[in-house]
PDB file of C-alpha atoms in Angstrom:
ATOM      1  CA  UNK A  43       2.419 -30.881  39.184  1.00 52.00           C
ATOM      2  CA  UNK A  44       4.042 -30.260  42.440  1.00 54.00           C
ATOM      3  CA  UNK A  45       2.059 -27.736  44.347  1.00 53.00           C
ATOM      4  CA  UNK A  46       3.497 -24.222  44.675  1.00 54.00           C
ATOM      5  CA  UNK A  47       4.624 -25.473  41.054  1.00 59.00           C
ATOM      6  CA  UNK A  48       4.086 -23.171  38.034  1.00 65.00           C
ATOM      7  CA  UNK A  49       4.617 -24.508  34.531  1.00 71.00           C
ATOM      8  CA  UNK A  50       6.845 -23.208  32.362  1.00 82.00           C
ATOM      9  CA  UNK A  51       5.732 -21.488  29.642  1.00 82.00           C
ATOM     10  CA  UNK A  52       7.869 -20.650  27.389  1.00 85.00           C
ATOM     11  CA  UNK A  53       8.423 -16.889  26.075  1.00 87.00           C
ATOM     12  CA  UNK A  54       6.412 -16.081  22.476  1.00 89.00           C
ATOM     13  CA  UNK A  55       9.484 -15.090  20.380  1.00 90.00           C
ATOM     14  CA  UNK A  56       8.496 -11.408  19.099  1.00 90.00           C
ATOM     15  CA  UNK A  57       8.095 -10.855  15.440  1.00 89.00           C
ATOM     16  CA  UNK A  58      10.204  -8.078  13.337  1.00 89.00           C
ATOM     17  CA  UNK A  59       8.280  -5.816  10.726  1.00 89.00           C
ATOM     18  CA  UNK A  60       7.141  -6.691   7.289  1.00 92.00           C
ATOM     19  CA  UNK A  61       8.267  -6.192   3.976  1.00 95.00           C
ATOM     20  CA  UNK A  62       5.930  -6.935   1.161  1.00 96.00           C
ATOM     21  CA  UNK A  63       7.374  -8.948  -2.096  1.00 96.00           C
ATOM     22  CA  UNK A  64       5.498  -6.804  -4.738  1.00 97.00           C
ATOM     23  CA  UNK A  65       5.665  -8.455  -8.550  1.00 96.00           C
ATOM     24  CA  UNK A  66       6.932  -6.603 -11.200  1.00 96.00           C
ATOM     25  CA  UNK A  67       7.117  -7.667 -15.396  1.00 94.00           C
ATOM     26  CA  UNK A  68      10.606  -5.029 -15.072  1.00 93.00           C
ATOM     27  CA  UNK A  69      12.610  -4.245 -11.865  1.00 93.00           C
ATOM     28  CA  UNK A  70      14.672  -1.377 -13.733  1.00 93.00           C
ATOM     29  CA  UNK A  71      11.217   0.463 -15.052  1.00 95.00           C
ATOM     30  CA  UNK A  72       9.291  -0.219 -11.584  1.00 96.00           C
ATOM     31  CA  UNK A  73      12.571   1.249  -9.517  1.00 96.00           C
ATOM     32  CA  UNK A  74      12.539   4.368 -11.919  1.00 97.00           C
ATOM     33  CA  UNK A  75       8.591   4.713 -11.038  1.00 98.00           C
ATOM     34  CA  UNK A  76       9.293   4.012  -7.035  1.00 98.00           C
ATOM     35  CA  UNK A  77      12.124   6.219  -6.769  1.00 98.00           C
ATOM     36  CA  UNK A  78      11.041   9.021  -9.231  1.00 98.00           C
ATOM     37  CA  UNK A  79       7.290   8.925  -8.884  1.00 98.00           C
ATOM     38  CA  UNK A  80       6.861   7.911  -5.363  1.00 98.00           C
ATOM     39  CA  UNK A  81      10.284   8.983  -3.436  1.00 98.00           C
ATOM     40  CA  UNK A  82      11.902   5.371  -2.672  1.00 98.00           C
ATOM     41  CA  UNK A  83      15.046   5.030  -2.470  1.00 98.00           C
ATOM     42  CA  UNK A  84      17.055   1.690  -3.326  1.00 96.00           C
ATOM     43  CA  UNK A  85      18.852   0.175  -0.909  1.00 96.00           C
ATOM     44  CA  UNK A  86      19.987  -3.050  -2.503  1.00 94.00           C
ATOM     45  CA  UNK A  87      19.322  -5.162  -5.614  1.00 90.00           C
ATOM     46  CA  UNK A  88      19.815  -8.622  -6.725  1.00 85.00           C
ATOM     47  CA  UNK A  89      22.274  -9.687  -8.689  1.00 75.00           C
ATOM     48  CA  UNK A  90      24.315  -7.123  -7.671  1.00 64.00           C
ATOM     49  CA  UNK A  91      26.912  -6.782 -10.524  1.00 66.00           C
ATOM     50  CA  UNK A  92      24.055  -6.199 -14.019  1.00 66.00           C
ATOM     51  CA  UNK A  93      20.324  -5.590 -14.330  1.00 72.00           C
ATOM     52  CA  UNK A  94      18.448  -6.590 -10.702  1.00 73.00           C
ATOM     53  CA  UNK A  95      15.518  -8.817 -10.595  1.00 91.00           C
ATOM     54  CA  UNK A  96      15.044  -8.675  -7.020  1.00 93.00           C
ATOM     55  CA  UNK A  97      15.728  -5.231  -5.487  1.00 95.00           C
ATOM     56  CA  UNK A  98      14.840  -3.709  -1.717  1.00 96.00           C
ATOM     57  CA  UNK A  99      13.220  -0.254  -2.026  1.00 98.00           C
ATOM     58  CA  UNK A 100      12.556   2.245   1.455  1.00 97.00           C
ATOM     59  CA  UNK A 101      10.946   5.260   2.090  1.00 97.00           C
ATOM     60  CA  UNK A 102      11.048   6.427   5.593  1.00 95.00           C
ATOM     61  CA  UNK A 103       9.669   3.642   7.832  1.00 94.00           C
ATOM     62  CA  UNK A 104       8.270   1.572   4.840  1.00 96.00           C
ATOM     63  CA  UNK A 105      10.132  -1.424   2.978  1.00 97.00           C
ATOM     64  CA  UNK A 106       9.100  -3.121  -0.221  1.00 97.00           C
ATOM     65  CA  UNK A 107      10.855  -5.967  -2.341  1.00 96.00           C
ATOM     66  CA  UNK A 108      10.524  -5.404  -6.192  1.00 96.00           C
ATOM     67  CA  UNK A 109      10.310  -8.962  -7.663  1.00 95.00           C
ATOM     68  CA  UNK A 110      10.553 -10.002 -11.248  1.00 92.00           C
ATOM     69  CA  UNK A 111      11.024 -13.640 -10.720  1.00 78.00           C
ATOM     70  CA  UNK A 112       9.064 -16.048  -9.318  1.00 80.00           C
ATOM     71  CA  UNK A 113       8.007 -14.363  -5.989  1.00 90.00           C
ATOM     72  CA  UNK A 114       4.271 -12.026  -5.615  1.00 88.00           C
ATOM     73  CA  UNK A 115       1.680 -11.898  -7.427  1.00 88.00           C
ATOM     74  CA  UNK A 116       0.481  -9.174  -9.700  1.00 87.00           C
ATOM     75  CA  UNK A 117      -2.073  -6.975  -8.527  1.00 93.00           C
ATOM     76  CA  UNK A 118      -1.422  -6.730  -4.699  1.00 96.00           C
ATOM     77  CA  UNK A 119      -2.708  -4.562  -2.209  1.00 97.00           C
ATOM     78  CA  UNK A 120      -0.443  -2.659   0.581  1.00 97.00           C
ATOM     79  CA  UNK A 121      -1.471  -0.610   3.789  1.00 97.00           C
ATOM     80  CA  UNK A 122       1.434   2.094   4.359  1.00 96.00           C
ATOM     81  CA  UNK A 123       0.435   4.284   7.131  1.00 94.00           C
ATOM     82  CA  UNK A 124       1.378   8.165   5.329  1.00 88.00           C
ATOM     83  CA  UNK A 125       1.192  10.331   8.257  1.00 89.00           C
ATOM     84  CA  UNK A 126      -0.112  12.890   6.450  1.00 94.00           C
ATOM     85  CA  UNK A 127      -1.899  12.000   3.210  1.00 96.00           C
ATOM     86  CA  UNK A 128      -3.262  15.513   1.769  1.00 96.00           C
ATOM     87  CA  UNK A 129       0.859  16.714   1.793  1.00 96.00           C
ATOM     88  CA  UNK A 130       1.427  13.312   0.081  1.00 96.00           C
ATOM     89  CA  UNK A 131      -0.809  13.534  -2.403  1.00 97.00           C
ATOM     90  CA  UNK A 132       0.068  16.779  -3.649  1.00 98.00           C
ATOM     91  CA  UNK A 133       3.529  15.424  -3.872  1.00 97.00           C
ATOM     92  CA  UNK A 134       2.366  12.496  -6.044  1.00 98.00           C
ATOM     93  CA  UNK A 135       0.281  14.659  -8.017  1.00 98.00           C
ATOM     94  CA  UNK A 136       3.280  16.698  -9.245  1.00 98.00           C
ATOM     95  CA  UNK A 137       5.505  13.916  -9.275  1.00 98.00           C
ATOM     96  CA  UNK A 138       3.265  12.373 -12.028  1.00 98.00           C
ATOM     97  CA  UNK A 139       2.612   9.431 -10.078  1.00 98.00           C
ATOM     98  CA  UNK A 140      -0.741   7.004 -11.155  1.00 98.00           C
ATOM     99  CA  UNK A 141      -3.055   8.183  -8.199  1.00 98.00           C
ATOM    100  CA  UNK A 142      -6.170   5.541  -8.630  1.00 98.00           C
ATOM    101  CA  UNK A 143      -8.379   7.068  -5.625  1.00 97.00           C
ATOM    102  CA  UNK A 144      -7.809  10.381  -4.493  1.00 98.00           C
ATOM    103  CA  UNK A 145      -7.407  11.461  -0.891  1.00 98.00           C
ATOM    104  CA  UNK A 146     -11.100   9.936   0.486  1.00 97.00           C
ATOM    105  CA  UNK A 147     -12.208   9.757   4.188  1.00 97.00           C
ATOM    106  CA  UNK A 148     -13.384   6.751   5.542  1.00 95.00           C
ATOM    107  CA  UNK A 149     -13.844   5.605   9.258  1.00 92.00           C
ATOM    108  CA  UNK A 150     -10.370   4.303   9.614  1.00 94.00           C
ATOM    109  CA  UNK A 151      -8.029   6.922   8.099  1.00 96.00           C
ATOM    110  CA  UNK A 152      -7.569   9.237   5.470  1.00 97.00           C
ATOM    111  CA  UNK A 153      -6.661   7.057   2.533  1.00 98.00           C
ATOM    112  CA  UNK A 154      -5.534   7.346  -1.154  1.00 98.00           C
ATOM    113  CA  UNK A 155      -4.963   4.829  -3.973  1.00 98.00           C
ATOM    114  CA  UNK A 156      -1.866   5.048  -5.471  1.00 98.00           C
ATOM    115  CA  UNK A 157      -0.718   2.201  -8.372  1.00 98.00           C
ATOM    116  CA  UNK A 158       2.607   1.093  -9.620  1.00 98.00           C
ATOM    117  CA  UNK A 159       3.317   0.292 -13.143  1.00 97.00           C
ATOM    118  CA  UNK A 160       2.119  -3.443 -12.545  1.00 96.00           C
ATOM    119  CA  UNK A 161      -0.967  -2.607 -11.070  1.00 96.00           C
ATOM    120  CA  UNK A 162      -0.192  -3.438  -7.339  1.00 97.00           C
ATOM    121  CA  UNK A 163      -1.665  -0.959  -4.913  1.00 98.00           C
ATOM    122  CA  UNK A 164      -0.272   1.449  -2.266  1.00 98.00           C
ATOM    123  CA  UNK A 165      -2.916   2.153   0.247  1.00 98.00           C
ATOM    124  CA  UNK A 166      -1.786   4.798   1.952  1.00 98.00           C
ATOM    125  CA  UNK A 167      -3.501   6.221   5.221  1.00 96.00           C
ATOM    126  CA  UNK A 168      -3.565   8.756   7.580  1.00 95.00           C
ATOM    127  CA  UNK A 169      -5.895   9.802  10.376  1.00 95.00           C
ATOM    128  CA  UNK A 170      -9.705  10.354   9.356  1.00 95.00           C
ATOM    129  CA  UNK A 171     -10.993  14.095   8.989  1.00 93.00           C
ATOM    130  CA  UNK A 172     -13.523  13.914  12.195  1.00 93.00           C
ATOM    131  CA  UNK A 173     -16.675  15.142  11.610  1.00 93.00           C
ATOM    132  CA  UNK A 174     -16.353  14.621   7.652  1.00 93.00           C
ATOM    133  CA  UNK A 175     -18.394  12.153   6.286  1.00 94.00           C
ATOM    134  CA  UNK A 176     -17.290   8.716   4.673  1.00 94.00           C
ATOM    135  CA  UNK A 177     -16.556   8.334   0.751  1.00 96.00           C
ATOM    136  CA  UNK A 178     -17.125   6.012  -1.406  1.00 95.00           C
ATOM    137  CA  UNK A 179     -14.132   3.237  -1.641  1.00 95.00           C
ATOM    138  CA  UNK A 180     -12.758   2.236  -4.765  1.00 95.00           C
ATOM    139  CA  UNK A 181     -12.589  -1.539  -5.077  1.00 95.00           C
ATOM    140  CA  UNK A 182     -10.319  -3.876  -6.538  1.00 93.00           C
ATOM    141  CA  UNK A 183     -12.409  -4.017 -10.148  1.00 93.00           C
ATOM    142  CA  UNK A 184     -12.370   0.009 -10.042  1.00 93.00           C
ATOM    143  CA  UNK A 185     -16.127  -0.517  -8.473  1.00 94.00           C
ATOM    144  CA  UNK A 186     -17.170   2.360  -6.411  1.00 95.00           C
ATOM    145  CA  UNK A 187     -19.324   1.613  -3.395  1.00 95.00           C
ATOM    146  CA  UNK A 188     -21.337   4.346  -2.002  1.00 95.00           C
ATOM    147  CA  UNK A 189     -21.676   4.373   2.190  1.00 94.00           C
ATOM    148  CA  UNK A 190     -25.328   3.743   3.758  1.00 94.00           C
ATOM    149  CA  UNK A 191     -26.356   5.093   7.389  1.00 91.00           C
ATOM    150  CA  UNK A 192     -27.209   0.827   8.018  1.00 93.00           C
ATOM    151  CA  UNK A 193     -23.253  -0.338   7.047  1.00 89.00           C
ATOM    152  CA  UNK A 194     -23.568  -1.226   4.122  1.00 94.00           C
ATOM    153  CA  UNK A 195     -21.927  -0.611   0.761  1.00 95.00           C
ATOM    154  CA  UNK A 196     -23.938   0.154  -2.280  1.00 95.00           C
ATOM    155  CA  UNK A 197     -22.690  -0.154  -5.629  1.00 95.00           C
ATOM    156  CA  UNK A 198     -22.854   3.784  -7.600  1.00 93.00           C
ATOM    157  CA  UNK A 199     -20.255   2.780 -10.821  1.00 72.00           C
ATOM    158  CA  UNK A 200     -19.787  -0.235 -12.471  1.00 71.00           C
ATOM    159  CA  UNK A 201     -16.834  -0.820 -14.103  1.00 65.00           C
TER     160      UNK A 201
END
């Protein structure tokens, strides 16, 4: 290289957002559950003209594909942030919507379990209570792990 020469380097080409492909055994009953349990609204389906198998479902900032094909897998796990989870929650609770974990601190946010009809799961966080302490985290298995002072997770309820 010449001196006074720089390389060039070139620019990192910025990413858009996400939009998670969430399995589902039937689009029609899982948009009925989004939109009437959970406050999506649809924004397009595929095939257009009969019954959808893929279909693009919003609410507010967050995007999810509904797949009944070939596309997800069953049982996923989703981070949506919820800006304000205790509101939500009531919402969902008289909405009729399968809450799995109710509103729980942790260090990170404010965070409830919500699950579709397949069994994929909305995380959905806000910020954390300060000063509240942490609760125990549901896992995966429907395993709840109690906190310790040392950072670690103890299990309290076997599934």
């Amino acid at each position: 290289m010449m001196s006074g020469e720089q390389a060039l380097v070139p620019a990192k080409i910025e990413l858009g957002g996400v939009t998670p492909v969430l399995r589902v055994a039937d689009v029609e009953a899982s948009i009925r559950y989004y939109v009437d349990k959970l406050g999506f609204k649809v924004k397009w389906g595929y095939p257009a003209d009969g019954e959808a198998s893929f279909v693009s479902i919003s609410r507010g900032k967050t995007s999810l594909f509904l797949s009944a094909g070939d596309q997800g897998h069953p049982g996923s796990w989703v981070w949506i942030d919820g800006k304000d989870v205790d509101r939500l929650h009531e919402e969902f609770k008289l909405s009729g919507a399968r809450i799995r974990n109710p509103p729980t601190n942790y260090a990170w946010a404010l965070e409830m379990q919500v699950e579709d009809l397949d069994g994929n799961i909305l995380r959905i966080g806000s910020d954390p209570r300060p000063g509240e302490p942490i609760g125990e985290w549901l896992d995966m298995h429907g395993q709840r792990w109690r906190p310790e002072s040392d950072s670690t997770w103890t299990l309290v309820q076997a599934k």
